[in-house]
């Protein structure tokens, strides 16, 4: 998958050049200048954090939590070990941007994590990388070696008294390992299951020590913020939605891929960049932020801009920035059946409402999709969802409910059609 447009992370990266990921190429693009600026000028930790706050950077992993604010929660004066952890688990269906960051521009992430380590007083960091992308993992390891040999990682970085090292770790191949506390459990070598919160990772994280976890794209945005200033990053986007953002577009478009564009860009422009609708078909629906984000009708999306506030006002989420485009031929019942199966499969099983509820959601949607729906099934879906959302240890249960609520709200007629006409499924115009 190629990256088509350059923003602050892919600024000057020629993804077609085989060595674009190497340290030399990164240095030529102004790489590690942000780190040098901090170390040469002995910029205080709180000033680095303040700059990240000023940038308006919001976490790119899904929730959009302000990154600078998260960094300020780290108890910097805690005397023992503290960690920064990067989440490159990227298991959300539709999302494939973090892989491209470590394949084409790994040093942006490494530099961002070193700066985070400096700002929060950490001596070690880990990058938890999705278990199935072996080549990307190996390439990231090679980039770490390059940085170590150049004195950018390890003891006394660039001859200063600041030391920090960074290690890659294979993910264990489950979607739930992307949830931050499940990730920490997995990193510790245990079964990847979410922890009860509180305590939050800032006070009880990896090995019980203060830990800050951010998404790959969040860390990779930091070098630009420190080098060129938080204000410039903020201005690249719109107020409260600072910077550029990577959008992974998949589905019925002519040029699926990753596009790094300013937050606040109209969805219509993004769709056009992706080559427009495939085969000239009509746009029916869009999931704007990864499979957990509520689906929106195409005509609603065409009026929106791609930023946290605009998408949330319309009743969905920008999430991880995975934009799944569906054309007029898509059966929304079948699409939801596929999503429901995913969440049922991926529930870790700790909480009864999630373990049982995801199964019930799938079972009911499956029977509707197969022409065996019953009167009252839509109400049953609503009731099951109400007994799941907000009642579990982690947000996977909510992530399973949001698609069900939004599909049955915006495309209710298709569900009703199948429940009423049952076996007429084969003649049904959407299948
Ligand atoms: C089920 C589940 C899966 C998640 N998967 C990911 C993931 O693959 N990558 C990611 O960055 N965040 C994922 N998250 C969000 C993380 O828990 C966490 O909020 C995020 O890594 C924080 O980084 P940020 O503040 O930079 O966004 C997931 C959350 C849940 C509930
Ligand atoms: S909500 Fe689901 S995935 Fe999350 S901890 Fe509970 S059972 Fe596991």
Coordinates of C-alpha atoms and ligand atoms in Angstrom, one line a residue:
X1 CA 0.0 0.0 0.0
X2 CA 1.5 3.3 -1.0
X3 CA 1.4 6.6 0.8
X4 CA 0.0 9.2 -1.6
X5 CA 0.2 12.6 0.0
X6 CA 2.9 14.0 2.2
X7 CA 2.1 15.7 5.5
X8 CA 4.3 16.2 8.6
X9 CA 5.2 12.5 8.9
X10 CA 5.8 11.8 5.3
X11 CA 7.2 15.3 4.5
X12 CA 9.8 14.7 1.8
X13 CA 9.6 10.9 2.0
X14 CA 9.9 9.3 -1.5
X15 CA 8.2 6.0 -0.7
X16 CA 9.3 4.7 -4.1
X17 CA 13.0 5.0 -3.1
X18 CA 14.2 1.7 -1.6
X19 CA 16.3 3.4 1.0
X20 CA 13.9 6.1 2.1
X21 CA 13.6 4.5 5.5
X22 CA 17.4 4.6 6.2
X23 CA 19.0 6.9 8.8
X24 CA 20.9 8.8 6.1
X25 CA 17.8 9.6 4.1
X26 CA 16.0 10.6 7.3
X27 CA 18.9 12.9 8.3
X28 CA 18.8 14.5 4.8
X29 CA 15.1 15.4 5.5
X30 CA 16.0 17.2 8.7
X31 CA 15.7 14.1 10.9
X32 CA 17.0 14.1 14.5
X33 CA 17.2 17.9 14.5
X34 CA 14.4 18.0 17.0
X35 CA 16.3 15.7 19.4
X36 CA 19.5 17.7 18.8
X37 CA 17.7 21.0 19.5
X38 CA 16.4 19.6 22.8
X39 CA 19.8 18.3 23.9
X40 CA 21.9 21.2 22.7
X41 CA 19.7 23.7 24.4
X42 CA 19.0 21.6 27.4
X43 CA 15.3 22.3 27.0
X44 CA 13.5 21.5 30.3
X45 CA 11.2 18.5 30.2
X46 CA 8.1 20.6 31.0
X47 CA 8.8 22.8 28.0
X48 CA 8.9 19.8 25.7
X49 CA 5.6 18.7 27.1
X50 CA 4.1 22.2 26.8
X51 CA 5.1 22.3 23.1
X52 CA 3.3 19.0 22.5
X53 CA 0.3 20.4 24.3
X54 CA 0.4 23.6 22.2
X55 CA 0.4 21.5 19.0
X56 CA -3.1 20.2 19.6
X57 CA -1.9 16.7 18.8
X58 CA -4.6 14.2 19.7
X59 CA -3.8 10.5 20.0
X60 CA -4.0 8.8 16.7
X61 CA -4.8 5.3 18.1
X62 CA -8.5 5.8 18.3
X63 CA -9.7 7.9 21.2
X64 CA -8.2 11.2 20.2
X65 CA -6.9 12.0 23.7
X66 CA -4.6 15.0 23.8
X67 CA -1.0 13.6 23.7
X68 CA 0.6 16.5 25.6
X69 CA -1.9 16.2 28.4
X70 CA -1.3 12.4 28.6
X71 CA 2.5 13.1 28.9
X72 CA 1.9 15.5 31.7
X73 CA 0.2 12.7 33.8
X74 CA 3.5 10.9 34.0
X75 CA 5.0 11.2 37.5
X76 CA 8.4 12.4 36.3
X77 CA 9.9 12.6 39.8
X78 CA 9.1 8.9 40.4
X79 CA 12.5 7.5 41.4
X80 CA 12.4 4.0 39.8
X81 CA 12.0 2.8 36.2
X82 CA 9.4 4.5 33.9
X83 CA 8.6 3.5 30.4
X84 CA 7.3 4.8 27.1
X85 CA 5.5 2.2 25.0
X86 CA 4.4 2.5 21.4
X87 CA 1.3 0.7 20.2
X88 CA 1.9 -0.6 16.6
X89 CA -0.5 -3.5 17.1
X90 CA -2.8 -2.1 14.5
X91 CA -5.5 -4.7 14.6
X92 CA -8.6 -2.6 13.8
X93 CA -10.1 -3.7 10.6
X94 CA -9.5 -1.1 7.9
X95 CA -6.4 0.4 9.5
X96 CA -3.0 0.0 7.9
X97 CA -1.2 3.3 8.4
X98 CA 1.2 2.4 11.3
X99 CA 2.8 -0.3 9.2
X100 CA 3.6 2.3 6.5
X101 CA 5.2 4.5 9.1
X102 CA 7.6 1.8 10.2
X103 CA 8.3 0.7 6.7
X104 CA 8.9 4.1 5.1
X105 CA 9.9 6.4 7.9
X106 CA 10.8 4.4 11.1
X107 CA 13.3 7.0 12.3
X108 CA 10.4 9.5 12.8
X109 CA 8.9 7.1 15.3
X110 CA 12.3 6.4 16.9
X111 CA 13.0 10.1 17.3
X112 CA 9.5 10.8 18.6
X113 CA 9.9 8.0 21.2
X114 CA 13.4 9.2 22.3
X115 CA 11.9 12.7 22.8
X116 CA 9.0 11.2 24.7
X117 CA 11.5 9.3 26.9
X118 CA 13.4 12.6 27.5
X119 CA 10.3 14.6 28.3
X120 CA 8.9 12.0 30.8
X121 CA 12.2 10.9 32.4
X122 CA 12.3 7.3 31.0
X123 CA 15.3 5.3 30.2
X124 CA 13.6 2.6 28.2
X125 CA 10.9 2.2 25.6
X126 CA 9.2 -0.6 23.7
X127 CA 7.5 -0.8 20.4
X128 CA 4.8 -3.5 20.3
X129 CA 4.5 -4.4 16.6
X130 CA 1.6 -6.3 15.1
X131 CA 2.5 -10.0 15.0
X132 CA 2.0 -10.7 11.4
X133 CA 4.1 -8.0 9.7
X134 CA 7.5 -9.8 9.9
X135 CA 9.3 -7.8 7.2
X136 CA 8.3 -4.5 8.8
X137 CA 9.4 -5.8 12.2
X138 CA 12.8 -6.7 10.8
X139 CA 13.2 -3.4 9.1
X140 CA 12.3 -1.6 12.3
X141 CA 15.0 -3.6 14.1
X142 CA 17.5 -2.5 11.5
X143 CA 16.5 1.1 11.9
X144 CA 17.1 0.7 15.7
X145 CA 20.6 -0.7 15.0
X146 CA 21.3 2.3 12.8
X147 CA 20.2 4.7 15.5
X148 CA 22.3 2.9 18.1
X149 CA 25.4 2.9 16.0
X150 CA 25.0 6.7 15.4
X151 CA 24.8 7.3 19.1
X152 CA 21.2 8.3 19.0
X153 CA 20.1 5.5 21.3
X154 CA 21.7 3.9 24.3
X155 CA 24.0 5.4 26.9
X156 CA 24.9 9.1 26.8
X157 CA 23.0 10.1 23.6
X158 CA 25.0 12.4 21.4
X159 CA 27.5 12.8 24.2
X160 CA 25.1 14.1 26.8
X161 CA 24.1 12.6 30.1
X162 CA 20.7 11.5 28.7
X163 CA 20.4 7.8 28.1
X164 CA 17.5 5.9 26.5
X165 CA 17.1 2.6 24.7
X166 CA 14.3 1.3 22.6
X167 CA 13.3 -2.3 21.8
X168 CA 10.9 -3.9 19.4
X169 CA 8.5 -6.6 20.5
X170 CA 6.4 -9.0 18.4
X171 CA 2.6 -8.7 19.0
X172 CA 0.8 -11.9 19.7
X173 CA -1.7 -11.7 16.9
X174 CA -4.9 -10.8 18.7
X175 CA -6.9 -7.6 18.2
X176 CA -7.4 -7.2 22.0
X177 CA -3.6 -6.9 22.4
X178 CA -4.0 -3.4 20.9
X179 CA -6.0 -2.3 24.0
X180 CA -3.3 -0.6 26.0
X181 CA -3.5 -2.6 29.2
X182 CA -3.8 -5.9 27.3
X183 CA -0.7 -4.8 25.4
X184 CA 1.2 -4.3 28.6
X185 CA 0.2 -7.8 29.9
X186 CA 1.3 -9.3 26.6
X187 CA 4.6 -7.3 26.7
X188 CA 5.2 -8.8 30.2
X189 CA 4.8 -12.3 28.6
X190 CA 1.3 -12.9 29.9
X191 CA -2.0 -13.6 28.2
X192 CA -3.1 -10.4 26.5
X193 CA -6.2 -9.5 28.5
X194 CA -7.2 -5.9 29.6
X195 CA -6.6 -4.9 33.2
X196 CA -9.1 -3.2 35.4
X197 CA -8.7 0.6 35.4
X198 CA -7.9 2.5 37.7
X199 CA -5.0 2.2 38.3
X200 CA -4.1 3.7 34.9
X201 CA -0.8 3.0 33.2
X202 CA 0.5 6.4 34.1
X203 CA 0.8 5.2 37.7
X204 CA 0.8 1.3 37.3
X205 CA 1.9 0.3 33.8
X206 CA 4.6 -2.0 32.5
X207 CA 5.9 -4.2 35.3
X208 CA 3.8 -2.0 37.6
X209 CA 5.9 1.1 36.8
X210 CA 4.7 4.5 35.5
X211 CA 4.2 4.1 31.7
X212 CA 2.9 6.2 28.8
X213 CA 1.4 4.4 25.8
X214 CA 0.9 6.2 22.5
X215 CA 0.1 5.2 19.0
X216 CA 2.8 5.0 16.3
X217 CA 1.4 8.0 14.4
X218 CA 1.2 10.1 17.7
X219 CA 4.9 9.5 18.4
X220 CA 5.9 10.0 14.8
X221 CA 4.3 13.4 14.7
X222 CA 6.5 14.7 17.6
X223 CA 9.8 15.4 15.8
X224 CA 8.0 18.0 13.5
X225 CA 6.3 19.6 16.5
X226 CA 9.6 20.1 18.4
X227 CA 11.6 21.0 15.3
X228 CA 9.1 23.5 13.7
X229 CA 7.0 24.4 16.8
X230 CA 3.7 23.3 18.1
X231 CA 2.0 26.3 16.6
X232 CA 3.0 25.3 13.1
X233 CA 1.6 21.8 13.6
X234 CA -1.6 23.2 15.0
X235 CA -2.0 25.5 12.0
X236 CA -1.5 22.5 9.7
X237 CA -4.9 21.3 10.9
X238 CA -7.7 23.2 12.6
X239 CA -8.3 24.4 16.1
X240 CA -8.6 21.5 18.6
X241 CA -7.6 19.2 15.7
X242 CA -4.0 20.0 15.2
X243 CA -1.8 18.7 12.4
X244 CA -2.1 16.3 9.5
X245 CA -3.4 12.8 9.8
X246 CA -3.0 9.6 8.0
X247 CA -6.2 8.1 6.6
X248 CA -6.2 4.5 5.4
X249 CA -8.9 4.3 2.7
X250 CA -10.2 0.9 1.6
X251 CA -13.3 -0.4 -0.1
X252 CA -14.9 0.7 -3.3
X253 CA -12.5 3.5 -4.4
X254 CA -10.2 3.5 -7.3
X255 CA -6.9 4.1 -5.4
X256 CA -7.1 2.6 -1.9
X257 CA -4.1 3.5 0.3
X258 CA -2.8 5.9 2.9
X259 CA -3.3 9.6 2.5
X260 CA -1.7 12.1 4.9
X261 CA -3.8 15.3 4.8
X262 CA -4.6 18.2 7.1
X263 CA -7.3 17.5 9.6
X264 CA -10.3 19.5 8.5
X265 CA -10.0 18.4 4.8
X266 CA -13.5 17.8 3.3
X267 CA -14.3 14.1 3.0
X268 CA -15.3 14.8 -0.7
X269 CA -11.7 15.9 -1.3
X270 CA -10.2 12.8 0.3
X271 CA -12.6 10.6 -1.8
X272 CA -11.4 12.4 -4.9
X273 CA -7.7 11.9 -4.0
X274 CA -8.5 8.2 -3.7
X275 CA -9.6 8.3 -7.3
X276 CA -13.3 8.5 -6.6
X277 CA -15.8 5.7 -6.5
X278 CA -14.8 2.5 -8.3
X279 CA -16.7 1.7 -11.6
X280 CA -18.6 5.0 -11.2
X281 CA -20.9 3.5 -8.6
X282 CA -22.8 5.6 -6.1
X283 CA -21.5 6.1 -2.6
X284 CA -23.8 4.4 -0.1
X285 CA -22.0 4.4 3.3
X286 CA -18.8 5.2 5.0
X287 CA -17.2 3.9 8.2
X288 CA -15.0 6.9 8.9
X289 CA -12.7 5.7 11.7
X290 CA -12.1 2.0 11.7
X291 CA -14.6 -0.9 12.2
X292 CA -15.6 0.3 15.7
X293 CA -16.8 3.7 14.5
X294 CA -20.5 4.1 13.7
X295 CA -21.3 3.9 10.0
X296 CA -22.6 7.1 8.3
X297 CA -24.7 7.4 5.1
X298 CA -22.8 8.6 2.1
X299 CA -24.7 11.8 1.7
X300 CA -24.0 12.7 5.3
X301 CA -20.2 12.0 4.8
X302 CA -20.1 14.2 1.7
X303 CA -21.0 17.2 3.9
X304 CA -18.3 16.5 6.6
X305 CA -14.7 17.4 7.1
X306 CA -12.2 14.8 8.3
X307 CA -11.4 15.9 11.8
X308 CA -12.4 14.7 15.3
X309 CA -15.0 17.3 16.0
X310 CA -16.8 17.2 12.7
X311 CA -17.1 13.5 12.6
X312 CA -18.2 13.2 16.2
X313 CA -20.9 15.9 15.7
X314 CA -22.3 13.7 13.0
X315 CA -22.6 10.8 15.4
X316 CA -19.4 8.8 14.6
X317 CA -15.7 8.9 15.4
X318 CA -12.5 9.7 13.6
X319 CA -11.0 6.8 15.5
X320 CA -7.8 5.4 13.9
X321 CA -8.5 7.2 10.6
X322 CA -9.5 4.0 8.7
X323 CA -12.1 5.1 6.1
X324 CA -14.1 2.2 4.7
X325 CA -16.1 3.2 1.6
X326 CA -19.1 1.2 0.6
X327 CA -21.0 1.5 -2.7
X328 CA -24.6 1.2 -3.6
X329 CA -24.4 -2.6 -4.1
X330 CA -23.3 -3.4 -0.5
X331 CA -25.8 -5.3 1.6
X332 CA -25.6 -3.6 4.9
X333 CA -26.9 -6.6 6.8
X334 CA -24.1 -8.8 5.4
X335 CA -21.5 -6.0 6.1
X336 CA -22.7 -5.9 9.7
X337 CA -22.7 -9.7 10.0
X338 CA -19.0 -9.7 9.0
X339 CA -18.1 -7.0 11.6
X340 CA -20.2 -8.7 14.3
X341 CA -18.3 -12.0 13.7
X342 CA -15.0 -10.2 14.1
X343 CA -15.9 -8.8 17.5
X344 CA -17.3 -12.2 18.6
X345 CA -14.1 -13.9 17.6
X346 CA -11.9 -11.2 19.3
X347 CA -13.6 -10.9 22.6
X348 CA -11.1 -12.0 25.2
X349 CA -13.9 -13.5 27.3
X350 CA -13.2 -11.9 30.7
X351 CA -16.5 -10.1 31.0
X352 CA -19.8 -11.8 30.7
X353 CA -21.6 -9.0 28.8
X354 CA -18.9 -9.0 26.2
X355 CA -18.2 -12.7 26.0
X356 CA -21.9 -13.6 25.7
X357 CA -23.2 -10.4 24.1
X358 CA -20.8 -10.4 21.1
X359 CA -22.0 -14.0 20.5
X360 CA -25.7 -13.0 20.7
X361 CA -25.2 -10.0 18.4
X362 CA -23.5 -12.2 15.8
X363 CA -26.1 -15.0 16.1
X364 CA -29.1 -12.6 15.6
X365 CA -27.5 -10.7 12.7
X366 CA -26.4 -14.0 11.1
X367 CA -29.9 -15.3 11.1
X368 CA -31.3 -12.1 9.7
X369 CA -28.7 -12.1 6.9
X370 CA -29.6 -15.7 6.1
X371 CA -33.3 -15.1 5.8
X372 CA -34.2 -16.5 9.1
X373 CA -34.8 -13.3 11.0
X374 CA -37.7 -13.1 13.5
X375 CA -40.1 -10.3 14.4
X376 CA -38.5 -8.5 17.4
X377 CA -34.9 -9.3 16.3
X378 CA -34.1 -5.6 15.9
X379 CA -35.4 -4.9 19.4
X380 CA -33.4 -7.9 20.7
X381 CA -30.2 -6.4 19.1
X382 CA -30.9 -3.1 20.9
X383 CA -31.5 -4.8 24.2
X384 CA -28.3 -7.0 24.0
X385 CA -26.3 -3.9 23.0
X386 CA -27.7 -1.9 26.0
X387 CA -26.6 -4.6 28.3
X388 CA -23.0 -4.5 26.9
X389 CA -22.0 -0.9 26.3
X390 CA -20.3 0.7 29.2
X391 CA -20.5 -2.4 31.4
X392 CA -17.2 -4.1 30.7
X393 CA -13.5 -3.9 31.6
X394 CA -12.5 -2.5 28.2
X395 CA -14.0 -0.7 25.2
X396 CA -14.2 -3.8 22.9
X397 CA -17.7 -4.4 24.0
X398 CA -18.7 -0.8 23.0
X399 CA -16.7 -1.2 19.8
X400 CA -19.0 -4.2 19.0
X401 CA -22.2 -2.4 19.8
X402 CA -21.5 0.9 17.9
X403 CA -21.7 -0.7 14.4
X404 CA -24.9 -2.6 15.4
X405 CA -26.6 0.6 16.6
X406 CA -25.6 2.7 13.6
X407 CA -26.2 0.1 10.9
X408 CA -29.7 -0.7 12.2
X409 CA -30.4 3.1 12.6
X410 CA -29.3 4.3 9.2
X411 CA -30.1 1.3 7.1
X412 CA -33.0 -0.1 9.1
X413 CA -35.1 -0.7 5.9
X414 CA -32.6 -3.4 4.8
X415 CA -32.8 -5.3 8.0
X416 CA -36.6 -5.0 8.0
X417 CA -36.8 -6.2 4.4
X418 CA -34.9 -9.3 5.2
X419 CA -36.8 -10.1 8.4
X420 CA -40.1 -9.6 6.5
X421 CA -39.2 -11.4 3.2
X422 CA -37.0 -14.0 4.8
X423 CA -35.9 -16.4 2.0
X424 CA -36.3 -13.7 -0.6
X425 CA -32.7 -12.8 0.3
X426 CA -31.4 -14.0 -3.1
X427 CA -33.6 -11.5 -4.9
X428 CA -32.9 -8.7 -2.5
X429 CA -31.4 -5.8 -4.5
X430 CA -28.5 -5.2 -2.1
X431 CA -27.0 -8.7 -2.2
Ligands
LIG1 C1 -10.1 -3.4 21.6 C2 -9.1 -2.2 21.4 C3 -8.1 -2.3 20.5 C4 -7.2 -1.3 20.3 N1 -6.3 -1.4 19.3 C5 -5.4 -0.4 19.2 C6 -4.3 -0.5 18.2 O1 -4.2 -1.5 17.5 N2 -3.5 0.6 18.1 C7 -3.6 1.7 18.9 O2 -2.7 2.6 18.8 N3 -4.5 1.8 19.8 C8 -5.4 0.8 20.0 N4 -6.4 0.9 20.9 C9 -6.4 2.1 21.8 C10 -5.3 2.0 22.9 O3 -6.0 1.3 24.0 C11 -4.8 3.3 23.4 O4 -5.8 4.1 23.7 C12 -3.9 4.0 22.4 O5 -2.8 3.1 22.0 C13 -3.3 5.3 23.0 O6 -2.5 6.0 22.0 P1 -2.9 7.4 21.6 O7 -3.2 8.2 22.8 O8 -1.6 7.9 20.9 O9 -4.0 7.3 20.6 C14 -7.3 -0.1 21.1 C15 -8.3 0.0 22.1 C16 -9.2 -1.1 22.2 C17 -10.3 -1.0 23.2
LIG2 S1 -14.8 -6.0 27.2 FE1 -14.5 -7.9 26.1 S2 -12.5 -7.8 25.3 FE2 -12.6 -6.2 26.9 S3 -11.9 -7.2 28.8 FE3 -14.1 -7.6 28.7 S4 -14.4 -9.6 27.6 FE4 -12.3 -8.9 27.2

